[in-house]
Amino acid sequence: MSASARPARFRLLEPVMLLWVALVAALLVLVAAPLVKMLLISFEMQDTGEFTFENYLTAYGRQRYIDALRNSLMLGALSAAISTVIAVPMAWAVSRTDMPGKGFTWAMVLAAFIMPPYLGAIGWILLAGPNSGWINVTWRALTGATDPLVNVYTFTGMAFVIALHSFPLVFIFVKSALDLISSEMEDAANILGGGTWTTMRRVTLPLVWPSILGGFILIFLETIALFGTPAIIGIPARINVVTTQLWQFFEDPVRVEVAAAYAIPLLLITVAMIGVQKLLLSRKGFVSQTGKGGERRQVKLGPWRWVLFGWCLLVGLLAVIKPLTVLLQASFAKAWGRGFSLDNLTLRNYRFLLFEHDVAPQATWNTVWFSAASATMAIVLALLVAYIVVRRLMRFADVLGFIAMAPFVIPGIVMAIGFYAAYAGPPLSLYGSALLIILAFTARFLPIAYANSQAAIRAVHPEMEEAARILGSGRLHAILRITAPLLKTSLLGGWLVVFIVASRELSAAIFLVGPRTRTMSVLLYDLSEQGNFEVVSAFGGILLVITMVIVGIGMKLVGRDFMLRRE
């Protein structure tokens, strides 16, 4: 009996319908339920569960809490502005000019992207701490000055450190857009008398304005939801922001209702920023950047190409080389402040972490398997959703895609509080369990997996599956024998990206881990609070080695630019 001839009640039992229902249920558990629970609990009394506005009055009833919100907005704007200033010239130089050292620049961008922001913050404390930082010690030795040259424990210092690890997002956005623009319009501007810099400023950059704006907004949103760097630098400097204030609401006694009320504005700010982006872009027209039309020629800069390379070199030094150098020195030092000397070298920090520390081996194992499980769940779920959406197997299939992408606009720390509110207490009581962390990581990074899976499935024409089905193959058999082998490289690349970002996640993990489920990022933060920077640096080195091994595997199996390539 054909599907069209089946009674309606039997159509509901078709495999595609059952799969659709299962995916809706999974997405509701991962995305919708935590947010709805967080919203509901923000209006509940802690003891009785009665409706109240008291949580909002408490959350915004003190000037300190208002100041934290203002500081977050200013920090997000300043970090995004610095990131844009850093990244746009680099992207233009790599994409459109004959600047030398493009491979080096790419390597620095990738390294800055891979290095966890909180590890870079620790590196800059060793570099620019007002008393013992290397830069200030050298400055005092050379000049005899008593005041520090630079101080990382300031608002500007914190924004600068955040920008040094956020600019790769703007770089990737802008370079991808520049790669799609032909040189015809630039040639026309040159014929009409426009010089290289005028053409770049008046013609080229306005064409990629949507990408610049998108990168700016993304970094702004990432910064206001960032926990690690504000906690490591901001708390000692007495600079309170929303995320550190939320963390204080979770100190004993835990006030999750107040934290939920305090977190709601982050969600509203995110929605507002996306609205602002659409409003700004809707007022102007832009050349289509979806095709590769026209020829692209490199702009000859003459001696200025070395100036641009100097800029890229400076960014690489500040973002990667200098912080990594001091972290490496500290990890092998008895006392990092004594500098490089043979009698200061030791392996004691690594031996302590690997064989003597009570939590470090367990945290390392937790990080690996939590990240692997989350990446696997995210890729499987995203692949099924993307297949139904792209192939349009069901009515309202786009709803699945919308829910799968929703976490992209939800700050990670807001999602963590939602998971705590929904699943930490009775009846599930999952607080501190591996399952809760894996589910939170899966939801947090589901948009990355979905975007990757959707692009991969779009690249495979359905005619091959249809031909197999005409020859008698079932849909599942056709997917397993034809579609899956064509997708495996892209899916592996997506799995690796999710694994890497999950392995360094701190903003969500800090609210959900228990004594036996600490991850490396959480333990790194705990160790940094104790001030033992030699052990912290060694543990950061272990985390970077694990990450580099995964990146190396990815480059070997998928390609050198697997982290930056998204069709």
Coordinates of C-alpha atoms in Angstrom, one line a residue:
M1 CA 0.0 0.0 0.0
S2 CA 1.4 3.4 -1.0
A3 CA 2.0 6.1 1.6
S4 CA -0.8 8.2 0.0
A5 CA -3.3 5.4 0.4
R6 CA -2.5 4.8 4.1
P7 CA -5.0 6.0 6.7
A8 CA -4.0 9.2 8.4
R9 CA -3.4 7.5 11.8
F10 CA -0.8 5.2 10.2
R11 CA 1.0 8.1 8.5
L12 CA 1.9 9.4 12.0
L13 CA 3.9 6.1 12.5
E14 CA 6.1 6.6 9.4
P15 CA 9.8 6.6 10.3
V16 CA 10.3 10.2 9.2
M17 CA 7.5 11.4 11.4
L18 CA 8.8 9.4 14.4
L19 CA 12.2 10.8 13.8
W20 CA 10.8 14.4 13.6
V21 CA 9.0 13.9 16.9
A22 CA 12.1 12.5 18.5
L23 CA 14.2 15.4 17.3
V24 CA 11.7 18.0 18.5
A25 CA 11.7 16.3 21.9
A26 CA 15.5 16.3 22.0
L27 CA 15.7 20.0 21.0
L28 CA 13.1 20.9 23.6
V29 CA 15.1 19.2 26.3
L30 CA 18.4 20.8 25.2
V31 CA 17.3 24.3 24.2
A32 CA 13.7 25.3 25.1
A33 CA 13.2 23.7 28.5
P34 CA 16.3 25.4 30.2
L35 CA 15.3 28.8 28.9
V36 CA 11.6 28.5 29.9
K37 CA 12.6 27.2 33.3
M38 CA 15.0 30.0 33.8
L39 CA 12.4 32.6 32.9
L40 CA 9.8 31.0 35.2
I41 CA 12.1 30.7 38.1
S42 CA 13.0 34.3 37.9
F43 CA 9.5 35.1 38.9
E44 CA 9.3 32.5 41.8
M45 CA 9.9 32.8 45.5
Q46 CA 12.8 30.6 46.5
D47 CA 11.0 28.8 49.4
T48 CA 7.4 28.8 48.3
G49 CA 7.5 29.0 44.5
E50 CA 4.9 31.8 44.6
F51 CA 4.8 34.4 41.8
T52 CA 6.9 37.5 42.7
F53 CA 8.9 40.4 41.2
E54 CA 11.2 40.4 44.3
N55 CA 14.0 38.6 42.4
Y56 CA 14.2 41.4 39.8
L57 CA 14.1 44.1 42.6
T58 CA 17.0 42.2 44.4
A59 CA 18.9 41.8 41.1
Y60 CA 18.8 45.5 40.3
G61 CA 18.3 47.0 43.7
R62 CA 22.0 47.8 44.4
Q63 CA 24.2 50.2 42.6
R64 CA 27.0 47.6 42.5
Y65 CA 24.8 45.3 40.3
I66 CA 23.9 48.2 38.0
D67 CA 27.6 49.1 37.7
A68 CA 28.4 45.5 36.7
L69 CA 25.9 45.6 33.9
R70 CA 27.3 49.0 32.7
N71 CA 30.8 47.6 32.9
S72 CA 29.9 44.6 30.8
L73 CA 28.4 46.7 28.1
M74 CA 31.4 49.0 28.0
L75 CA 33.8 46.1 28.1
G76 CA 32.0 44.4 25.2
A77 CA 32.0 47.6 23.1
L78 CA 35.7 48.4 23.8
S79 CA 36.9 44.8 23.2
A80 CA 34.9 44.6 19.9
A81 CA 36.3 47.9 18.7
I82 CA 39.9 46.9 19.5
S83 CA 39.3 43.5 17.8
T84 CA 38.0 45.2 14.7
V85 CA 41.0 47.6 14.5
I86 CA 43.3 44.7 14.8
A87 CA 41.6 42.3 12.4
V88 CA 40.4 44.4 9.4
P89 CA 43.8 45.5 8.2
M90 CA 45.1 42.0 8.6
A91 CA 42.2 40.5 6.7
W92 CA 42.6 43.1 3.9
A93 CA 46.4 42.5 3.7
V94 CA 46.1 38.7 3.5
S95 CA 43.2 38.7 1.1
R96 CA 43.9 41.6 -1.3
T97 CA 47.5 42.5 -1.2
D98 CA 51.0 41.2 -2.0
M99 CA 52.0 41.4 1.7
P100 CA 54.7 38.8 2.6
G101 CA 54.3 36.3 5.5
K102 CA 50.7 35.4 4.8
G103 CA 51.4 31.8 6.1
F104 CA 52.8 33.3 9.3
T105 CA 49.8 35.5 9.7
W106 CA 47.4 32.6 9.2
A107 CA 49.3 30.6 11.8
M108 CA 49.1 33.4 14.3
V109 CA 45.3 33.8 13.7
L110 CA 44.8 30.1 14.2
A111 CA 46.9 30.0 17.3
A112 CA 45.1 33.0 18.8
F113 CA 41.8 31.2 18.0
I114 CA 42.9 28.0 19.6
M115 CA 44.4 29.4 22.8
P116 CA 41.8 29.7 25.6
P117 CA 41.2 33.3 26.5
Y118 CA 41.7 32.6 30.2
L119 CA 45.1 31.1 29.4
G120 CA 46.1 34.2 27.5
A121 CA 44.9 36.3 30.5
I122 CA 47.3 34.4 32.8
G123 CA 50.1 34.9 30.3
W124 CA 49.4 38.7 30.3
I125 CA 49.4 38.7 34.1
L126 CA 52.9 37.3 33.9
L127 CA 53.8 39.9 31.3
A128 CA 52.1 43.1 32.5
G129 CA 51.4 42.6 36.2
P130 CA 52.2 45.9 37.9
N131 CA 54.8 44.5 40.3
S132 CA 56.4 41.4 38.9
G133 CA 55.3 41.4 35.2
W134 CA 58.3 41.0 32.8
I135 CA 57.5 44.1 30.9
N136 CA 57.5 46.3 34.0
V137 CA 60.5 44.6 35.6
T138 CA 62.5 45.3 32.4
W139 CA 61.1 48.8 32.3
R140 CA 62.2 49.6 35.8
A141 CA 65.7 48.0 35.3
L142 CA 66.3 50.1 32.2
T143 CA 64.9 53.4 33.3
G144 CA 65.0 53.3 37.1
A145 CA 61.3 54.3 37.2
T146 CA 59.2 53.2 40.1
D147 CA 55.8 53.2 38.4
P148 CA 54.8 50.4 36.0
L149 CA 54.9 51.0 32.3
V150 CA 51.7 48.9 31.7
N151 CA 49.2 47.4 34.1
V152 CA 46.9 44.5 33.0
Y153 CA 44.7 45.0 36.1
T154 CA 42.8 47.9 34.5
F155 CA 39.6 48.1 32.5
T156 CA 41.6 48.9 29.3
G157 CA 44.0 46.1 30.0
M158 CA 41.2 43.6 30.4
A159 CA 39.6 44.7 27.2
F160 CA 42.9 44.5 25.3
V161 CA 43.6 41.0 26.5
I162 CA 40.0 39.9 25.5
A163 CA 40.5 41.5 22.1
L164 CA 43.8 39.7 21.5
H165 CA 41.9 36.4 21.5
S166 CA 38.7 37.6 19.9
F167 CA 40.0 39.3 16.7
P168 CA 40.2 36.0 14.7
L169 CA 36.4 36.0 14.4
V170 CA 36.5 39.4 12.7
F171 CA 39.4 38.3 10.6
I172 CA 37.6 35.2 9.4
F173 CA 34.4 37.1 8.6
V174 CA 36.1 39.9 6.7
K175 CA 38.6 37.8 4.8
S176 CA 35.9 35.4 3.7
A177 CA 33.9 38.4 2.3
L178 CA 36.9 40.0 0.7
D179 CA 37.8 36.7 -1.1
L180 CA 34.4 36.9 -2.9
I181 CA 34.8 40.4 -4.3
S182 CA 36.3 40.9 -7.7
S183 CA 38.8 43.5 -8.5
E184 CA 36.6 45.2 -11.2
M185 CA 35.3 47.9 -8.9
E186 CA 38.7 48.6 -7.5
D187 CA 40.1 48.9 -11.0
A188 CA 37.3 51.3 -11.9
A189 CA 38.2 53.4 -8.9
N190 CA 41.9 53.4 -9.8
I191 CA 41.1 54.5 -13.4
L192 CA 39.0 57.4 -12.0
G193 CA 42.0 58.5 -10.0
G194 CA 41.5 56.8 -6.7
G195 CA 44.7 55.7 -5.0
T196 CA 45.3 52.4 -3.3
W197 CA 44.3 53.6 0.2
T198 CA 41.4 55.7 -1.0
T199 CA 40.0 52.8 -3.0
M200 CA 40.4 50.5 0.0
R201 CA 38.7 53.0 2.3
R202 CA 35.9 54.2 -0.1
V203 CA 35.3 51.1 -2.2
T204 CA 36.6 47.8 -0.8
L205 CA 35.8 48.1 2.9
P206 CA 32.2 49.4 2.5
L207 CA 31.5 46.3 0.4
V208 CA 32.3 44.1 3.4
W209 CA 30.6 46.3 6.0
P210 CA 28.1 43.6 6.8
S211 CA 30.9 41.2 7.7
I212 CA 32.7 43.8 9.8
L213 CA 29.4 44.7 11.6
G214 CA 28.6 41.0 12.1
G215 CA 32.1 40.3 13.6
F216 CA 31.8 43.4 15.9
I217 CA 28.4 42.3 17.2
L218 CA 29.5 38.7 17.7
I219 CA 32.6 39.7 19.8
F220 CA 30.4 42.2 21.8
L221 CA 28.0 39.4 22.6
E222 CA 30.8 36.9 23.4
T223 CA 32.5 39.4 25.7
I224 CA 29.5 40.3 27.8
A225 CA 29.0 36.6 28.4
L226 CA 32.7 35.8 29.0
F227 CA 33.6 34.6 32.5
G228 CA 37.3 33.5 32.5
T229 CA 39.2 36.7 31.7
P230 CA 36.9 39.0 33.7
A231 CA 37.3 36.6 36.7
I232 CA 41.1 36.3 36.4
I233 CA 41.8 39.9 35.8
G234 CA 38.7 41.8 36.8
I235 CA 38.1 40.4 40.3
P236 CA 41.6 41.2 41.6
A237 CA 41.2 44.7 40.0
R238 CA 37.8 45.1 41.6
I239 CA 36.1 45.4 38.2
N240 CA 32.7 43.8 38.5
V241 CA 30.9 42.6 35.4
V242 CA 27.7 40.7 34.9
T243 CA 29.3 37.2 34.7
T244 CA 31.4 37.6 37.8
Q245 CA 28.3 39.0 39.6
L246 CA 26.3 36.0 38.5
W247 CA 29.1 33.8 39.9
Q248 CA 28.7 35.5 43.2
F249 CA 25.0 34.8 43.2
F250 CA 25.9 31.1 43.1
E251 CA 28.1 31.3 46.2
D252 CA 26.6 29.9 49.4
P253 CA 23.7 30.4 49.9
V254 CA 22.9 29.8 46.2
R255 CA 20.3 32.4 44.9
V256 CA 19.5 30.9 41.5
E257 CA 16.2 32.8 41.3
V258 CA 18.1 36.1 41.6
A259 CA 20.7 34.9 39.1
A260 CA 18.0 34.0 36.6
A261 CA 16.5 37.5 36.9
Y262 CA 19.9 39.1 36.6
A263 CA 20.7 37.0 33.5
I264 CA 17.5 37.9 31.5
P265 CA 18.9 41.2 30.3
L266 CA 21.8 39.4 28.6
L267 CA 19.3 37.6 26.5
L268 CA 17.4 40.8 25.7
I269 CA 20.7 42.6 24.8
T270 CA 21.5 39.7 22.4
V271 CA 18.1 40.0 20.7
A272 CA 18.4 43.8 20.6
M273 CA 21.9 43.7 19.0
I274 CA 20.7 41.3 16.3
G275 CA 17.8 43.7 15.6
V276 CA 20.2 46.6 15.4
Q277 CA 22.3 44.7 12.9
K278 CA 19.3 44.0 10.7
L279 CA 18.2 47.7 10.9
L280 CA 21.6 49.0 9.9
L281 CA 22.0 46.7 7.0
S282 CA 18.5 47.1 5.7
R283 CA 19.0 50.8 5.0
K284 CA 21.8 50.2 2.4
G285 CA 22.4 47.9 -0.5
F286 CA 25.5 45.7 -0.8
V287 CA 27.0 43.8 -3.7
S288 CA 26.2 40.1 -3.5
Q289 CA 28.9 38.2 -1.9
T290 CA 27.5 34.7 -2.5
G291 CA 29.3 34.0 -5.7
K292 CA 32.9 34.1 -7.0
G293 CA 32.4 36.4 -10.0
G294 CA 35.2 38.3 -11.6
E295 CA 38.9 38.2 -11.4
R296 CA 40.8 39.0 -8.2
R297 CA 44.2 40.6 -8.4
Q298 CA 46.5 41.4 -5.6
V299 CA 47.1 45.1 -4.8
K300 CA 50.8 46.1 -5.2
L301 CA 51.7 48.0 -2.0
G302 CA 55.4 48.5 -2.6
P303 CA 57.3 49.3 0.6
W304 CA 54.0 49.5 2.5
R305 CA 53.7 45.7 2.3
W306 CA 56.4 45.5 5.0
V307 CA 54.5 48.0 7.2
L308 CA 51.5 45.8 7.0
F309 CA 53.6 42.7 7.7
G310 CA 55.0 44.5 10.7
W311 CA 51.4 45.1 12.0
C312 CA 50.6 41.4 11.6
L313 CA 53.9 40.5 13.3
L314 CA 53.1 42.8 16.2
V315 CA 49.7 41.3 16.7
G316 CA 51.2 37.8 16.6
L317 CA 53.8 38.8 19.2
L318 CA 51.1 40.2 21.5
A319 CA 48.5 37.6 21.0
V320 CA 50.5 34.4 20.8
I321 CA 54.3 34.5 21.0
K322 CA 54.8 36.6 24.2
P323 CA 52.1 35.0 26.3
L324 CA 53.1 31.5 25.2
T325 CA 56.8 32.2 25.9
V326 CA 56.1 33.4 29.5
L327 CA 53.7 30.5 30.1
L328 CA 56.3 28.0 28.9
Q329 CA 59.0 29.6 31.0
A330 CA 56.8 29.5 34.1
S331 CA 55.7 25.9 33.6
F332 CA 59.3 24.8 33.7
A333 CA 60.4 27.2 36.5
K334 CA 60.8 26.8 40.2
A335 CA 59.8 30.4 40.5
W336 CA 58.7 32.2 37.4
G337 CA 59.9 35.6 38.6
R338 CA 63.5 34.5 38.6
G339 CA 63.5 34.4 34.7
F340 CA 65.5 32.1 32.4
S341 CA 68.3 30.3 34.2
L342 CA 69.4 26.6 34.3
D343 CA 69.2 26.5 38.1
N344 CA 65.5 27.6 37.8
L345 CA 64.5 24.8 35.5
T346 CA 62.4 22.0 36.8
L347 CA 59.9 19.3 35.8
R348 CA 58.3 19.4 39.2
N349 CA 55.2 21.3 38.1
Y350 CA 54.3 18.7 35.4
R351 CA 55.2 15.8 37.7
F352 CA 53.0 17.2 40.4
L353 CA 50.0 17.6 38.1
L354 CA 50.4 14.2 36.3
F355 CA 51.2 12.0 39.3
E356 CA 50.6 13.7 42.6
H357 CA 47.7 16.1 42.2
D358 CA 44.4 14.8 43.5
V359 CA 42.1 16.3 40.8
A360 CA 44.3 17.1 37.7
P361 CA 44.3 13.6 36.1
Q362 CA 40.6 13.2 36.7
A363 CA 40.0 16.7 35.3
T364 CA 42.1 15.9 32.2
W365 CA 40.1 12.7 31.6
N366 CA 36.8 14.5 32.2
T367 CA 37.7 17.2 29.7
V368 CA 38.5 14.6 27.0
W369 CA 35.5 12.4 27.4
F370 CA 33.0 15.2 28.1
S371 CA 34.2 17.0 24.9
A372 CA 34.1 13.8 22.9
A373 CA 30.6 12.9 24.0
S374 CA 29.3 16.4 23.5
A375 CA 30.8 16.6 20.0
T376 CA 29.4 13.2 19.0
M377 CA 25.9 14.1 20.3
A378 CA 25.9 17.5 18.7
I379 CA 27.0 16.1 15.3
V380 CA 24.5 13.2 15.3
L381 CA 21.6 15.5 16.3
A382 CA 22.7 18.3 13.9
L383 CA 23.1 15.8 11.0
L384 CA 19.6 14.4 11.5
V385 CA 18.0 17.9 11.8
A386 CA 19.9 19.2 8.8
Y387 CA 19.0 16.2 6.7
I388 CA 15.2 16.7 7.4
V389 CA 15.5 20.5 6.8
V390 CA 17.6 20.5 3.7
R391 CA 15.7 17.6 2.0
R392 CA 12.4 19.1 3.3
L393 CA 11.0 15.7 4.3
M394 CA 8.4 17.2 6.7
R395 CA 6.1 20.2 6.9
F396 CA 7.5 22.7 9.4
A397 CA 10.9 21.2 9.1
D398 CA 12.4 24.6 9.3
V399 CA 11.3 24.8 12.9
L400 CA 13.9 22.2 13.7
G401 CA 16.6 24.3 12.1
F402 CA 15.5 27.4 13.9
I403 CA 15.6 25.7 17.3
A404 CA 19.0 24.1 16.5
M405 CA 20.5 27.5 15.7
A406 CA 18.8 29.3 18.7
P407 CA 21.8 28.6 21.1
F408 CA 23.9 30.8 18.8
V409 CA 22.2 33.9 20.1
I410 CA 22.0 32.7 23.7
P411 CA 25.0 33.6 25.9
G412 CA 26.7 30.5 27.2
I413 CA 26.4 31.6 30.8
V414 CA 22.7 32.2 30.4
M415 CA 22.3 28.7 29.0
A416 CA 24.3 27.3 32.0
I417 CA 22.0 29.0 34.5
G418 CA 19.0 27.6 32.5
F419 CA 20.4 24.1 32.7
Y420 CA 21.0 24.6 36.5
A421 CA 17.5 25.8 37.0
A422 CA 15.9 23.0 34.9
Y423 CA 17.9 19.9 35.8
A424 CA 20.1 20.5 38.8
G425 CA 17.3 20.1 41.4
P426 CA 14.6 17.5 41.9
P427 CA 13.2 15.4 40.3
L428 CA 16.3 14.8 38.1
S429 CA 18.9 16.1 40.5
L430 CA 21.7 16.1 37.9
Y431 CA 23.8 18.9 39.5
G432 CA 27.5 17.9 39.3
S433 CA 26.9 14.9 37.1
A434 CA 28.7 14.2 33.8
L435 CA 25.3 13.9 32.0
L436 CA 24.4 17.5 32.9
I437 CA 27.7 18.9 31.6
I438 CA 27.6 16.9 28.4
L439 CA 24.0 18.0 27.7
A440 CA 24.9 21.6 28.3
F441 CA 28.0 21.4 26.1
T442 CA 25.9 19.7 23.4
A443 CA 23.3 22.5 23.5
R444 CA 25.9 25.2 23.7
F445 CA 27.8 24.1 20.5
L446 CA 24.9 22.6 18.6
P447 CA 24.8 25.7 16.2
I448 CA 28.4 24.9 15.1
A449 CA 27.5 21.3 14.4
Y450 CA 24.3 22.3 12.6
A451 CA 25.9 24.9 10.4
N452 CA 28.6 22.4 9.4
S453 CA 26.1 19.6 8.7
Q454 CA 23.7 21.8 6.8
A455 CA 26.5 23.0 4.5
A456 CA 27.7 19.4 4.0
I457 CA 24.3 18.1 3.1
R458 CA 23.6 21.0 0.7
A459 CA 26.8 20.0 -1.2
V460 CA 25.4 16.5 -1.9
H461 CA 22.8 16.6 -4.6
P462 CA 19.7 14.5 -3.8
E463 CA 19.6 13.0 -7.3
M464 CA 22.1 10.3 -6.2
E465 CA 19.9 9.2 -3.3
E466 CA 16.9 9.3 -5.6
A467 CA 18.6 7.1 -8.2
A468 CA 19.4 4.6 -5.5
R469 CA 15.8 4.5 -4.3
I470 CA 14.5 4.1 -7.9
L471 CA 16.8 1.0 -8.1
G472 CA 15.1 -0.4 -5.0
S473 CA 17.2 0.9 -2.1
G474 CA 15.4 2.2 1.0
R475 CA 16.1 5.7 2.3
L476 CA 18.2 4.6 5.2
H477 CA 20.2 2.3 3.0
A478 CA 20.8 5.1 0.5
I479 CA 21.9 7.4 3.2
L480 CA 24.3 4.9 4.7
R481 CA 25.8 3.8 1.4
I482 CA 25.8 7.0 -0.6
T483 CA 25.3 10.1 1.4
A484 CA 27.3 9.3 4.6
P485 CA 30.5 8.4 2.8
L486 CA 30.4 11.8 1.0
L487 CA 29.8 13.6 4.2
K488 CA 32.3 11.9 6.5
T489 CA 35.2 14.4 5.9
S490 CA 33.0 17.5 6.6
L491 CA 31.4 15.8 9.6
L492 CA 34.8 14.9 11.0
G493 CA 35.9 18.5 10.7
G494 CA 32.7 19.6 12.5
W495 CA 33.3 17.1 15.2
L496 CA 36.8 18.3 15.8
V497 CA 35.8 21.9 16.0
V498 CA 33.1 21.1 18.6
F499 CA 35.6 19.0 20.5
I500 CA 38.1 21.8 20.6
V501 CA 35.8 24.6 21.7
A502 CA 34.1 22.2 24.3
S503 CA 37.5 21.3 25.8
R504 CA 38.2 24.9 26.7
E505 CA 34.7 25.9 27.7
L506 CA 34.6 27.7 31.1
S507 CA 31.6 30.0 31.2
A508 CA 29.1 27.1 31.2
A509 CA 31.2 24.6 33.1
I510 CA 31.9 26.8 36.1
F511 CA 28.2 26.7 37.1
L512 CA 27.6 23.0 36.5
V513 CA 30.6 21.0 37.6
G514 CA 30.8 19.0 40.9
P515 CA 33.7 17.8 43.0
R516 CA 34.3 14.7 40.7
T517 CA 33.3 16.3 37.3
R518 CA 35.7 19.3 37.2
T519 CA 37.2 20.0 33.8
M520 CA 40.6 21.4 33.0
S521 CA 39.2 24.9 32.4
V522 CA 37.6 24.9 35.8
L523 CA 40.6 23.5 37.6
L524 CA 42.8 26.1 35.8
Y525 CA 40.6 28.8 37.2
D526 CA 40.8 27.3 40.7
L527 CA 44.6 27.1 40.5
S528 CA 44.8 30.7 39.3
E529 CA 42.8 31.8 42.3
Q530 CA 45.5 30.2 44.5
G531 CA 48.2 32.3 42.7
N532 CA 50.5 29.4 41.9
F533 CA 51.3 30.5 38.3
E534 CA 54.0 27.8 37.8
V535 CA 51.5 25.0 38.3
V536 CA 48.8 26.9 36.3
S537 CA 51.1 27.4 33.4
A538 CA 52.1 23.7 33.4
F539 CA 48.4 22.7 33.4
G540 CA 47.7 25.2 30.6
G541 CA 50.6 23.6 28.7
I542 CA 49.0 20.2 29.0
L543 CA 45.6 21.6 27.8
L544 CA 47.4 23.2 24.8
V545 CA 49.2 19.9 24.0
I546 CA 45.9 18.0 23.9
T547 CA 44.4 20.7 21.7
M548 CA 47.3 20.7 19.3
V549 CA 47.1 17.0 19.0
I550 CA 43.5 17.3 18.0
V551 CA 44.2 20.1 15.6
G552 CA 47.1 18.0 14.1
I553 CA 44.7 15.1 13.6
G554 CA 42.2 17.4 12.0
M555 CA 44.8 18.9 9.6
K556 CA 45.9 15.5 8.6
L557 CA 42.5 14.0 8.0
V558 CA 40.4 17.0 6.9
G559 CA 42.8 19.7 5.7
R560 CA 45.0 22.5 7.0
D561 CA 42.2 25.0 7.3
F562 CA 39.5 22.7 8.7
M563 CA 38.8 25.1 11.6
L564 CA 38.4 28.2 9.4
R565 CA 36.7 26.6 6.4
R566 CA 32.9 26.7 6.2
E567 CA 31.3 26.4 2.8

